[in-house]
Coordinates of N, CA and C in Angstrom, one line a residue:
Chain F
X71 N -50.2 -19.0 -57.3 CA -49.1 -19.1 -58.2 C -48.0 -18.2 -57.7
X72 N -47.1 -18.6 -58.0 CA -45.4 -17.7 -57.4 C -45.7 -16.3 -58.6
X73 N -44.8 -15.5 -57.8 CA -45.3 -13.8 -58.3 C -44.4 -13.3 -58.1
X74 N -44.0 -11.8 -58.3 CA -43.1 -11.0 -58.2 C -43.4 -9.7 -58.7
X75 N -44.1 -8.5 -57.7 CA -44.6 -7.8 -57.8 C -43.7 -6.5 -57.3
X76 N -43.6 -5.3 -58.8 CA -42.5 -4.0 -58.7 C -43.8 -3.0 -58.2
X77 N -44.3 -2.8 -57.1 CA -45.5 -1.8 -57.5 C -45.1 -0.7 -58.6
X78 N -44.2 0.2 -58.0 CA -43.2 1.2 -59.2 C -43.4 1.4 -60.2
X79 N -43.6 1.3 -61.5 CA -42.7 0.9 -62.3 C -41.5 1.9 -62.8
X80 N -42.0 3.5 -62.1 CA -40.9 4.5 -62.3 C -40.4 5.1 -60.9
X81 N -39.4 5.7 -61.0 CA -39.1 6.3 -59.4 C -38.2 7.5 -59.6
X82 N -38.5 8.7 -59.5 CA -37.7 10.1 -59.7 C -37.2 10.2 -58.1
X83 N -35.6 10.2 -57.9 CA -34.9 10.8 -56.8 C -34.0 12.0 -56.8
X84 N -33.8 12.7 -56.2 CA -32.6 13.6 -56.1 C -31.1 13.1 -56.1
X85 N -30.1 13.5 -56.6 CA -29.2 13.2 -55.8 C -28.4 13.4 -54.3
X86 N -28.6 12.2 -53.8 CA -28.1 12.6 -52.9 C -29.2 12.1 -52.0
X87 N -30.1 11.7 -52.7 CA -31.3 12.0 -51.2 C -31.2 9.9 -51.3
X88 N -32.2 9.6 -50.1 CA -32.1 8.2 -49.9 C -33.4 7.6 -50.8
X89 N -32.9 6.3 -51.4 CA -33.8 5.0 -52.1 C -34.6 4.1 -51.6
X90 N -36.3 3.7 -51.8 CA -36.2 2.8 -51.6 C -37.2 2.2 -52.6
X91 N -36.6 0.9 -53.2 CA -37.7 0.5 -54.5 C -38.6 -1.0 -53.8
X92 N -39.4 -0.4 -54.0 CA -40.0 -2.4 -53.3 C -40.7 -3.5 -54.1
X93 N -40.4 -4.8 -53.2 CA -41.1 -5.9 -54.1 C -41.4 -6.9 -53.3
X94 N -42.7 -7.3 -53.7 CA -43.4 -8.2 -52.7 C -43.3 -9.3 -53.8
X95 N -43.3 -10.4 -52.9 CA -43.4 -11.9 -53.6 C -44.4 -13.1 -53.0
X96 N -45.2 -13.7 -54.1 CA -45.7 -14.5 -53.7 C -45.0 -15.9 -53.8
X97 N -44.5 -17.0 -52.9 CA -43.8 -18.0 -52.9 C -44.5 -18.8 -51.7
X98 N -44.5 -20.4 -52.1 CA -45.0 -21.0 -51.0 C -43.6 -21.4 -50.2
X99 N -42.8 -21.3 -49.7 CA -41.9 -22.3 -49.4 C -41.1 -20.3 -48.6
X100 N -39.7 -20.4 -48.2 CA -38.7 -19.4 -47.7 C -38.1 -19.5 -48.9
X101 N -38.2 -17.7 -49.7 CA -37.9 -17.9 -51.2 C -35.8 -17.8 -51.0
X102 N -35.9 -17.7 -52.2 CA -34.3 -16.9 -52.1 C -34.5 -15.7 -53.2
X103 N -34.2 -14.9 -53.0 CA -34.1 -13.4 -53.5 C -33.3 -12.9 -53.9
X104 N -33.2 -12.3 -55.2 CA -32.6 -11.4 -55.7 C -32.8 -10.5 -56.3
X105 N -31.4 -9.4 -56.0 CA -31.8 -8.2 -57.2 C -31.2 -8.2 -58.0
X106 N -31.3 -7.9 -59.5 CA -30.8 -7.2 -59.9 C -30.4 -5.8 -60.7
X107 N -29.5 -5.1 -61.6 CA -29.8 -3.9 -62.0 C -29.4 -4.4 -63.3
X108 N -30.1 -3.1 -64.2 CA -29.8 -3.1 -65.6 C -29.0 -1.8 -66.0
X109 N -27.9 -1.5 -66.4 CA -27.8 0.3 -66.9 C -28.1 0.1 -68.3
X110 N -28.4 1.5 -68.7 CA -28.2 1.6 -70.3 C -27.5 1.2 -70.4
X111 N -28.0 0.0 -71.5 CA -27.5 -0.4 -72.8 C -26.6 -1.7 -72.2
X112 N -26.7 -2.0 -70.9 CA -26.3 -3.3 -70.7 C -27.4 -4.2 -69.8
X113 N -26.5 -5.7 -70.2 CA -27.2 -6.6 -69.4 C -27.3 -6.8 -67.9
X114 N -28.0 -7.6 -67.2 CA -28.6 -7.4 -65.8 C -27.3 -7.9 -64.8
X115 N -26.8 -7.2 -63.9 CA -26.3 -8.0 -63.0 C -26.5 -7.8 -61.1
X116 N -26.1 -9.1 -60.9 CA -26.6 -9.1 -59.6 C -25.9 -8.0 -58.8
X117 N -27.2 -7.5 -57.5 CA -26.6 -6.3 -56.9 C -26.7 -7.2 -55.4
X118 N -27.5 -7.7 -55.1 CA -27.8 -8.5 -54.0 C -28.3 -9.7 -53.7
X119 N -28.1 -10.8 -52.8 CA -29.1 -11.8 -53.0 C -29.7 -12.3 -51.1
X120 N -30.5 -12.9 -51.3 CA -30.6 -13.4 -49.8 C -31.5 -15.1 -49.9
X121 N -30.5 -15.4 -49.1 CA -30.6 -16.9 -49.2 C -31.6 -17.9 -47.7
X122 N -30.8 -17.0 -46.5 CA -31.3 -17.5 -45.4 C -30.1 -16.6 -44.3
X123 N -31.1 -16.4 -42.9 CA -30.2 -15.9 -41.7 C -30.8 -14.4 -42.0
X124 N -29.1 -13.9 -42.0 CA -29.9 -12.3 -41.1 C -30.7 -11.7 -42.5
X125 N -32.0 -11.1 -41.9 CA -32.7 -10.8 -42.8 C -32.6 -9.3 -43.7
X126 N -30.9 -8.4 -43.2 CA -31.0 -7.3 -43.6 C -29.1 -8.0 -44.0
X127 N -29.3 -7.8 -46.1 CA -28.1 -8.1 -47.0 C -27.7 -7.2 -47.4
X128 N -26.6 -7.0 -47.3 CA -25.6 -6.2 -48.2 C -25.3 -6.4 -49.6
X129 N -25.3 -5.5 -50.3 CA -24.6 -5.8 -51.8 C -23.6 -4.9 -52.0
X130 N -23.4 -4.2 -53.6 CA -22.4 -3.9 -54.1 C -23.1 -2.7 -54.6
X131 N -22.1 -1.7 -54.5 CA -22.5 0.0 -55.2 C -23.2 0.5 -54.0
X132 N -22.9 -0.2 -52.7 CA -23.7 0.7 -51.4 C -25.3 0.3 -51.2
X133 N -25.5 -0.8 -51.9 CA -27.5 -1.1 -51.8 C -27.1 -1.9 -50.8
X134 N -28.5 -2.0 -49.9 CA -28.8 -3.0 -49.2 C -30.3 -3.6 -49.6
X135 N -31.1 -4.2 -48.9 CA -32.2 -5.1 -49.0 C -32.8 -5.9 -47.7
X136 N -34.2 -5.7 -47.3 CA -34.4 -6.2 -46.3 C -35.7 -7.1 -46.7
X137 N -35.5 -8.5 -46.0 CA -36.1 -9.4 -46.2 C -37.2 -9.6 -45.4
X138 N -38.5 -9.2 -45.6 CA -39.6 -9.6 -44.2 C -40.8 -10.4 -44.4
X139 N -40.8 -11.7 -44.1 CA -41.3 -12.4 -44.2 C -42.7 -12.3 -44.1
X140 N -43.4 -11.5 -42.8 CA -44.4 -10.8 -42.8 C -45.4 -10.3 -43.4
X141 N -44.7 -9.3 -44.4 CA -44.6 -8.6 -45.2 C -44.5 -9.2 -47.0
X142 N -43.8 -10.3 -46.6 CA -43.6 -11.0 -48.1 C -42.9 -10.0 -49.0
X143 N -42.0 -9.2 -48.7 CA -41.1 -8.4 -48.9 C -40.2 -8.6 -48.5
X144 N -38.8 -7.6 -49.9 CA -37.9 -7.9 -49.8 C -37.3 -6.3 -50.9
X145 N -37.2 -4.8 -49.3 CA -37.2 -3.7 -50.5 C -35.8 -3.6 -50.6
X146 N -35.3 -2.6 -51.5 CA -34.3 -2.1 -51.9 C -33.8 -1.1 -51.5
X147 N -32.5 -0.5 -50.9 CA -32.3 0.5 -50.5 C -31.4 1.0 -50.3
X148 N -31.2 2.6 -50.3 CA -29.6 3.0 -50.3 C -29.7 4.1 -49.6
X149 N -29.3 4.7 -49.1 CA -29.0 5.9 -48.5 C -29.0 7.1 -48.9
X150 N -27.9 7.1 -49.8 CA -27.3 8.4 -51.1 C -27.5 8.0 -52.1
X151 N -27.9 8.4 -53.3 CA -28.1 8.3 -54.5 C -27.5 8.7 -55.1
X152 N -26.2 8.2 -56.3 CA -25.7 9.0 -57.0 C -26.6 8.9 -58.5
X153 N -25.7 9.8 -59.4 CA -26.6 9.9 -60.5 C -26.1 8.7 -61.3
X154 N -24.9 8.2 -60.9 CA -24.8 6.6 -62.1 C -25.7 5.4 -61.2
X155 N -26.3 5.6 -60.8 CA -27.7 4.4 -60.1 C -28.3 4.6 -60.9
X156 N -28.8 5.8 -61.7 CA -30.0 5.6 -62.9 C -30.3 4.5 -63.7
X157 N -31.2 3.3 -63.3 CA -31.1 2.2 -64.4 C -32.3 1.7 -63.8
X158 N -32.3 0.5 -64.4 CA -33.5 -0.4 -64.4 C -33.3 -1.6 -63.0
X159 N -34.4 -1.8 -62.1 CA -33.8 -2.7 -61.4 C -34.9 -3.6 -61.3
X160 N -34.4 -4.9 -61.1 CA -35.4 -6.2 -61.1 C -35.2 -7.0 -59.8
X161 N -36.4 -7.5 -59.3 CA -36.5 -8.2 -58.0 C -37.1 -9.7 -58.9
X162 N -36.1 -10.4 -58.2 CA -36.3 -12.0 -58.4 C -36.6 -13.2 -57.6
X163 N -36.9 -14.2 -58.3 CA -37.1 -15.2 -57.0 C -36.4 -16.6 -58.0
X164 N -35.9 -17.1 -57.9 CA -35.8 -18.6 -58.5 C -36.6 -19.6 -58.0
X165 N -36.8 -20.3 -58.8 CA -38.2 -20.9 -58.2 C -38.0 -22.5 -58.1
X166 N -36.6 -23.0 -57.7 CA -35.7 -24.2 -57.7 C -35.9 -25.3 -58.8
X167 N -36.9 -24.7 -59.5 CA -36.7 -25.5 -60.9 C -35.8 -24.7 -61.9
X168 N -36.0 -25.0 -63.5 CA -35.2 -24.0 -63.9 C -35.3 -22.6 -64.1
X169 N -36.2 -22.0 -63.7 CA -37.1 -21.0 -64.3 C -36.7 -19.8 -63.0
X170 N -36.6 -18.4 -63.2 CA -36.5 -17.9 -62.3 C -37.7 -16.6 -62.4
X171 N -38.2 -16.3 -61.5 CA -39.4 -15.4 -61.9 C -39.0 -13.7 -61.4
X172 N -39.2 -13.6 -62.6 CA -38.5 -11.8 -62.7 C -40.1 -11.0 -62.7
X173 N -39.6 -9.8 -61.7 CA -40.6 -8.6 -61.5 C -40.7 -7.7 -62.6
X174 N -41.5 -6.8 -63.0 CA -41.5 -6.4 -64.0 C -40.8 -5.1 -64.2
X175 N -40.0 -4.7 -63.2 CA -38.8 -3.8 -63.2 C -39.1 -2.3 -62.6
X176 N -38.2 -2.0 -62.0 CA -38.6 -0.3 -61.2 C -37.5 0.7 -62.4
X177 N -37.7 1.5 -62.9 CA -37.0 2.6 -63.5 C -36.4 3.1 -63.0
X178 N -35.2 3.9 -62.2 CA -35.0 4.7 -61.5 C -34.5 6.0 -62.3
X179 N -34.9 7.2 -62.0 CA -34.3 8.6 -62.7 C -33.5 9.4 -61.4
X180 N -32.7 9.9 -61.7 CA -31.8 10.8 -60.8 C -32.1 11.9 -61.4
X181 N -32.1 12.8 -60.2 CA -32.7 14.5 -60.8 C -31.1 15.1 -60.0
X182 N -30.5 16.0 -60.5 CA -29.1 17.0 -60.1 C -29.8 17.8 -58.8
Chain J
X206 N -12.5 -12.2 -65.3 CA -13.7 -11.5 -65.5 C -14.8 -12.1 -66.2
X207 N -15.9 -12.5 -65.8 CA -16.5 -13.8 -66.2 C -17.6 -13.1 -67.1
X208 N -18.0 -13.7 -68.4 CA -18.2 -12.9 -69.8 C -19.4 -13.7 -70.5
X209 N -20.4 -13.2 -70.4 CA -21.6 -13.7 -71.7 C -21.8 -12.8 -72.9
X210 N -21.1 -13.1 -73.6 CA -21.0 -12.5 -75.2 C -22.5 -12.7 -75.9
X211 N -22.8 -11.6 -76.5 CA -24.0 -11.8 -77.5 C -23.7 -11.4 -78.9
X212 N -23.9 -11.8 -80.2 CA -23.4 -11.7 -81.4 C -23.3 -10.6 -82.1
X213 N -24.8 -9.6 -81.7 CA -25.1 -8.6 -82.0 C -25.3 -7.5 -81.1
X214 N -25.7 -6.4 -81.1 CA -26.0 -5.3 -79.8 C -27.4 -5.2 -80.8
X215 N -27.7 -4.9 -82.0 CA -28.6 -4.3 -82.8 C -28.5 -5.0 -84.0
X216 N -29.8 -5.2 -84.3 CA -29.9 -6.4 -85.7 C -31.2 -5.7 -86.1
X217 N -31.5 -5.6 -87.3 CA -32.5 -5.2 -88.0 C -32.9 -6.1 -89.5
X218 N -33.6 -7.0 -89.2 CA -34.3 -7.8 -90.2 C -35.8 -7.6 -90.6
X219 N -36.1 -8.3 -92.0 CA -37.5 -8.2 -92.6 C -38.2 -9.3 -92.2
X220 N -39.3 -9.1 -92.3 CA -40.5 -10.1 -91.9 C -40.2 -11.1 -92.7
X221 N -40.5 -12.4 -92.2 CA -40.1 -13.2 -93.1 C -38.8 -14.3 -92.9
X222 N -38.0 -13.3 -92.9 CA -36.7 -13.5 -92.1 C -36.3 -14.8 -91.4
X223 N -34.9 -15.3 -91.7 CA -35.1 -16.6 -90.7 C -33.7 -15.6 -89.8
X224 N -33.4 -15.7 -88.5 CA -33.0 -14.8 -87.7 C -31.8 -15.4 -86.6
X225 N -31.0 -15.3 -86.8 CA -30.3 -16.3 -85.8 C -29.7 -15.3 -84.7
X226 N -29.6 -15.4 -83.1 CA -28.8 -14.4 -82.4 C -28.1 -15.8 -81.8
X227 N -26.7 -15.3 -81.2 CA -25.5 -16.0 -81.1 C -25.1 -15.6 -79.6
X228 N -24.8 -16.5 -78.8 CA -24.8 -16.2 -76.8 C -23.7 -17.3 -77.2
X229 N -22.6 -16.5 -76.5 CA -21.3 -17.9 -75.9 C -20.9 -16.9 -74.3
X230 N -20.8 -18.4 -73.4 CA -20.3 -17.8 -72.1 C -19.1 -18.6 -72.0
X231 N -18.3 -17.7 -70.9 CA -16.7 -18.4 -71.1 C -16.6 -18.9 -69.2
X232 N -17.3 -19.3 -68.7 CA -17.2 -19.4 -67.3 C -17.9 -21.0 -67.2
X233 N -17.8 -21.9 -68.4 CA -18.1 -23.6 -68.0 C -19.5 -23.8 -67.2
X234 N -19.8 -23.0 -67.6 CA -21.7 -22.9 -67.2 C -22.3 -24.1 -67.7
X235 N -23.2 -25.1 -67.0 CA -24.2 -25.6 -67.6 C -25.7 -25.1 -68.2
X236 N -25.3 -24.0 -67.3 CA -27.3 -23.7 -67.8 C -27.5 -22.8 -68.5
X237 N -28.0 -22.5 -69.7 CA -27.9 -20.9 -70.5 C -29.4 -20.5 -70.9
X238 N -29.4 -19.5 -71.7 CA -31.1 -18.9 -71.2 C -31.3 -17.9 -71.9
X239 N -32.5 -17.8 -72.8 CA -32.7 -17.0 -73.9 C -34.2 -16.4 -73.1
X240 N -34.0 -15.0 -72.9 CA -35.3 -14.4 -72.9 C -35.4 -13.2 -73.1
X241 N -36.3 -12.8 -73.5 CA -37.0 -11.4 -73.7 C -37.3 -10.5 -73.1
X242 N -37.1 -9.2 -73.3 CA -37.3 -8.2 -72.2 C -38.2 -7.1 -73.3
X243 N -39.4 -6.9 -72.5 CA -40.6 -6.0 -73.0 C -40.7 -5.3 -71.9
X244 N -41.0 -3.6 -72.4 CA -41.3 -2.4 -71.3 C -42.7 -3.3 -70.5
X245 N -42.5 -2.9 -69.3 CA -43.7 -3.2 -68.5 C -43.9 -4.6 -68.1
X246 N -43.1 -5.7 -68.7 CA -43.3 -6.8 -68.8 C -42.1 -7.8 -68.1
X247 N -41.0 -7.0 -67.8 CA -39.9 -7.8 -67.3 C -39.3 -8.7 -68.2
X248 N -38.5 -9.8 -68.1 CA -38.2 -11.1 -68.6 C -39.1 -12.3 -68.7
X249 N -39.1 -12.6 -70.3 CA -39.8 -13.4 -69.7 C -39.4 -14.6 -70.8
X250 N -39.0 -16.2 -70.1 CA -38.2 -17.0 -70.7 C -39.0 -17.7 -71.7
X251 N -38.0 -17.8 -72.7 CA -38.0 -18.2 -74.2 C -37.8 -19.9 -74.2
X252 N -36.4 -20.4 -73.5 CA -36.3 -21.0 -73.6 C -34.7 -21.5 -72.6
X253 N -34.5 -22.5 -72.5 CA -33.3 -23.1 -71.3 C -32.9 -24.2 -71.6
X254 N -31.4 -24.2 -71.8 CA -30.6 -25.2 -71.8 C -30.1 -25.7 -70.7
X255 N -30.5 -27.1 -70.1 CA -29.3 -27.5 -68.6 C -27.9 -28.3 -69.3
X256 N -28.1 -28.5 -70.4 CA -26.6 -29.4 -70.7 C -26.6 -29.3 -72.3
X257 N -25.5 -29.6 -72.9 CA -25.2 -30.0 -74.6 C -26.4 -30.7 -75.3
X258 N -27.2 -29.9 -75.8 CA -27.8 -30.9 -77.2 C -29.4 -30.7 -76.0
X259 N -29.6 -30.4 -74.8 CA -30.8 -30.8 -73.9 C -31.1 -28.8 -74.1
X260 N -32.7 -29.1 -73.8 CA -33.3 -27.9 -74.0 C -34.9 -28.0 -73.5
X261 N -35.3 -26.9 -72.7 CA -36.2 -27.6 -72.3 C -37.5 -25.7 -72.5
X262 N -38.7 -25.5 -73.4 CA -39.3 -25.2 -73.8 C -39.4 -23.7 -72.1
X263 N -39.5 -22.4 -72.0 CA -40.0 -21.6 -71.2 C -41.4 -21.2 -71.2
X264 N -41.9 -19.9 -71.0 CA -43.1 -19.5 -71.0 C -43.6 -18.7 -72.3
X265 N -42.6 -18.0 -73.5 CA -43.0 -17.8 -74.7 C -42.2 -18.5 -75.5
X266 N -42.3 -20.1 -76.1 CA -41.7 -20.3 -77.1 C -42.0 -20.6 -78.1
X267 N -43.5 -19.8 -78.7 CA -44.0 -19.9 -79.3 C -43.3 -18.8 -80.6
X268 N -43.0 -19.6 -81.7 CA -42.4 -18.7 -83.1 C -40.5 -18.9 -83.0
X269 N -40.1 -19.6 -82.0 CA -38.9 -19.7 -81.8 C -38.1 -21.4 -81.1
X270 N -36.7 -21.4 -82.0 CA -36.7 -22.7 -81.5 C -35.0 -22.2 -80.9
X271 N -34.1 -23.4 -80.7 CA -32.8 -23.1 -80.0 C -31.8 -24.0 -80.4
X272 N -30.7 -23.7 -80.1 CA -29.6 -25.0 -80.8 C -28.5 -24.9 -79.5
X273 N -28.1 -26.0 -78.9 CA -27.0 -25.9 -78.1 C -26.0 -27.2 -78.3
X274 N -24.9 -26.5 -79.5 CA -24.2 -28.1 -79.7 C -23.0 -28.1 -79.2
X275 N -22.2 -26.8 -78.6 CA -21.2 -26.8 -77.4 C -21.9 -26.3 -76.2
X276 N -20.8 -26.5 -75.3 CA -21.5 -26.0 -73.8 C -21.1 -24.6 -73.9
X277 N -20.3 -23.7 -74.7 CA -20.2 -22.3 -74.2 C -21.1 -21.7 -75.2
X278 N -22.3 -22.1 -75.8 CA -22.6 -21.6 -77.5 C -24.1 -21.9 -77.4
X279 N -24.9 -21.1 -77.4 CA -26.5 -21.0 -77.2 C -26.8 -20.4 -78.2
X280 N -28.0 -20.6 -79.3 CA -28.4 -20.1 -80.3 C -29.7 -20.0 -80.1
X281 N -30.6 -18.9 -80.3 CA -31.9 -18.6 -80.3 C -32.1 -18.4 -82.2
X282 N -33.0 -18.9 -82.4 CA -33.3 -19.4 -83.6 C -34.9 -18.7 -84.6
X283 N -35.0 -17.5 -84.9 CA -36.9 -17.1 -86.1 C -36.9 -17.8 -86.9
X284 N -37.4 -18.5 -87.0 CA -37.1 -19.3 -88.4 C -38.2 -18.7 -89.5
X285 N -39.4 -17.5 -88.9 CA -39.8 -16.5 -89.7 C -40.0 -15.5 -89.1
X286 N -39.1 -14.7 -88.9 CA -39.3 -13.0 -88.1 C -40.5 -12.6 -88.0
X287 N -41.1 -12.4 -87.3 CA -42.4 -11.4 -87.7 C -41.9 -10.4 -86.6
X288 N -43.0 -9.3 -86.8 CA -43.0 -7.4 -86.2 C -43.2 -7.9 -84.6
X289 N -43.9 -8.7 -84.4 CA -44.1 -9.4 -82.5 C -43.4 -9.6 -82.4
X290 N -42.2 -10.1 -83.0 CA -41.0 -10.4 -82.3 C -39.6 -9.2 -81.8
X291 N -40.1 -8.0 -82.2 CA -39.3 -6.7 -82.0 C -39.5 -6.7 -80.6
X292 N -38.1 -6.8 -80.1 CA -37.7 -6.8 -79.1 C -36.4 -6.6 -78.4
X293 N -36.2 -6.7 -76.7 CA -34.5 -6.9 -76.6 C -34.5 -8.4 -76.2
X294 N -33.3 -8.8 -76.5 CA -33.4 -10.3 -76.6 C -32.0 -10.6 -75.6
X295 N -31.8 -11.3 -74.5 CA -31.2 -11.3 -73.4 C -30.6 -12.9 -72.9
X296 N -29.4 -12.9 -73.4 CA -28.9 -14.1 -73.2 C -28.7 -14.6 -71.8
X297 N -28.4 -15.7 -70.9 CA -27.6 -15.6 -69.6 C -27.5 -16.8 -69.1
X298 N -26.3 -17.5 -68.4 CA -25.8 -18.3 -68.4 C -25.8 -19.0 -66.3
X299 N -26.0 -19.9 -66.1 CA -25.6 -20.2 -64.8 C -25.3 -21.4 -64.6
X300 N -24.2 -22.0 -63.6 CA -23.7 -23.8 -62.9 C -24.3 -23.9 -62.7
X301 N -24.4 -25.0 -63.1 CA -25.3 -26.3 -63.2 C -25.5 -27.0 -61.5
X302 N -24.6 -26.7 -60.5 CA -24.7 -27.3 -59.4 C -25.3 -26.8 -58.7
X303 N -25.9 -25.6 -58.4 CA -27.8 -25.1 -57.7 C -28.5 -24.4 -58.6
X304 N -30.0 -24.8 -58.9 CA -30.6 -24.2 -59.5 C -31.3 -22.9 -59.1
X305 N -30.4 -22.3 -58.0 CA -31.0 -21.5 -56.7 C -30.1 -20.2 -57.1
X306 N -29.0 -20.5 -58.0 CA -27.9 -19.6 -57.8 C -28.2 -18.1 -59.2
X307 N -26.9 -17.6 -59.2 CA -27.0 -16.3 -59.4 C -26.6 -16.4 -61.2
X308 N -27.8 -16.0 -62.1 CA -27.3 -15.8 -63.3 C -26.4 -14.5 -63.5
X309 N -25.9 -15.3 -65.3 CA -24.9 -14.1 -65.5 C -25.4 -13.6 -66.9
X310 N -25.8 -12.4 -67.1 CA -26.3 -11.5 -68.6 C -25.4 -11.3 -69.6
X311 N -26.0 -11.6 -70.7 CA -24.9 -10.5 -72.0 C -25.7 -9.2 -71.8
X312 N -25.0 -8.5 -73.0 CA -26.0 -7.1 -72.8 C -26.8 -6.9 -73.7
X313 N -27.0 -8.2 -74.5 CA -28.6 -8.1 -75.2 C -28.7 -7.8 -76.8
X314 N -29.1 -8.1 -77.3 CA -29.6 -8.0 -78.4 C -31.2 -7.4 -78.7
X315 N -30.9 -6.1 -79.7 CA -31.7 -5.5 -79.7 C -32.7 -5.9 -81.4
X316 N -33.4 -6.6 -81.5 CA -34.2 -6.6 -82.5 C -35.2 -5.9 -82.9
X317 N -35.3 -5.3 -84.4 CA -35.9 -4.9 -84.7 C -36.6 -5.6 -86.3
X318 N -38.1 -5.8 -86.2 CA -38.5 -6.7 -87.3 C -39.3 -5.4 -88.1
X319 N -38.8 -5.3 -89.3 CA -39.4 -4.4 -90.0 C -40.4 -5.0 -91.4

């Protein structure tokens, strides 16, 4: 059955120090991937996606994501951490029907 | 600035209750999407509209029905509240021309069934 697995589900960083949140997925086929974030008190939006080609994507707010097939991963990652990253992040897969299968989310806390 | 409105942020109803939450997107979306978000549990879909008046059942839609009679205007529907249904309730809309692509969120409705 298709899956989407946060091992996580919480993650305490420093600021300043580097991220990385992971998610393995089970899919029969080359999935397409995404992330996205939640902040307090708002709805989810996309931070990154990967479709096909180079397997290391860029997004928005400085995240990247690397895709390894191998691995059946696809982690999350940033460098620096500020403290407005604090939020909820979800790893997805759409499943080319209508349904898209959401992971059950990584927490992230920023410590000063 | 492309926009999924939800009616409420916080709603507090009694058991019993018939419950209506209100999703309009302003970006000519065909696809819109009523699901649930539980700690530990992720999203998990209620129910999906691909077009006006068409709706097609998700993975909990049990206790809950939907109404889609414009294309920018999705209604999730209790027609008896109960306390299982306290929740955040998470509207989201996407074109209809890949079903591969990138949804768009309101910021949710927060229910509380007392």
């Amino acid at each position: 059955a298709q899956s989407v697995t946060q091992p996580d589900i919480h993650i305490t960083v420093s600021e300043g120090a580097s991220l990385e949140l992971r998610c393995n997925y089970s899919y029969g086929a080359t999935p397409y991937l995404f992330w996205y974030v939640q902040s307090p008190g708002q709805g989810l939006q996309l931070l990154l996606k990967y479709f096909s080609g180079d397997t290391l994507v860029q997004g928005i707010k400085g995240f990247e994501a690397e895709f390894k097939r191998s691995q059946s991963s696809f982690n999350l990652r940033k460098p620096s951490v500020h403290w407005s990253d604090a939020a909820e992040y979800f790893c997805a897969v759409p499943t080319g029907g209508f349904k898209t299968i959401f992971g059950a989310g990584t927490r992230l806390f920023v410590k000063a | 600035d492309v926009k999924v409105t939800q009616s409420s942020r916080y709603l507090v109803k009694r058991t019993g209750e018939k419950v209506f939450l209100e999703c309009v997107q302003d970006m000519d979306h065909e696809n819109m999407f009523w699901y649930r978000q539980d700690p530990g549990l992720g999203l998990r879909l209620i129910y999906f509209s691909y077009d006006v008046k068409m709706k097609e059942k998700g993975d909990i839609p049990e206790g809950y029905s939907v109404s889609r009679e414009k294309k920018e205007r999705f209604s999730l529907i209790l027609e008896s509240a109960s306390t299982n249904q306290t929740s955040m309730y998470l509207c989201a809309s996407r074109e209809g021309r890949t079903r591969l692509g990138e949804q768009f969120f309101g910021p949710g409705t927060r229910l509380t069934v007392l």
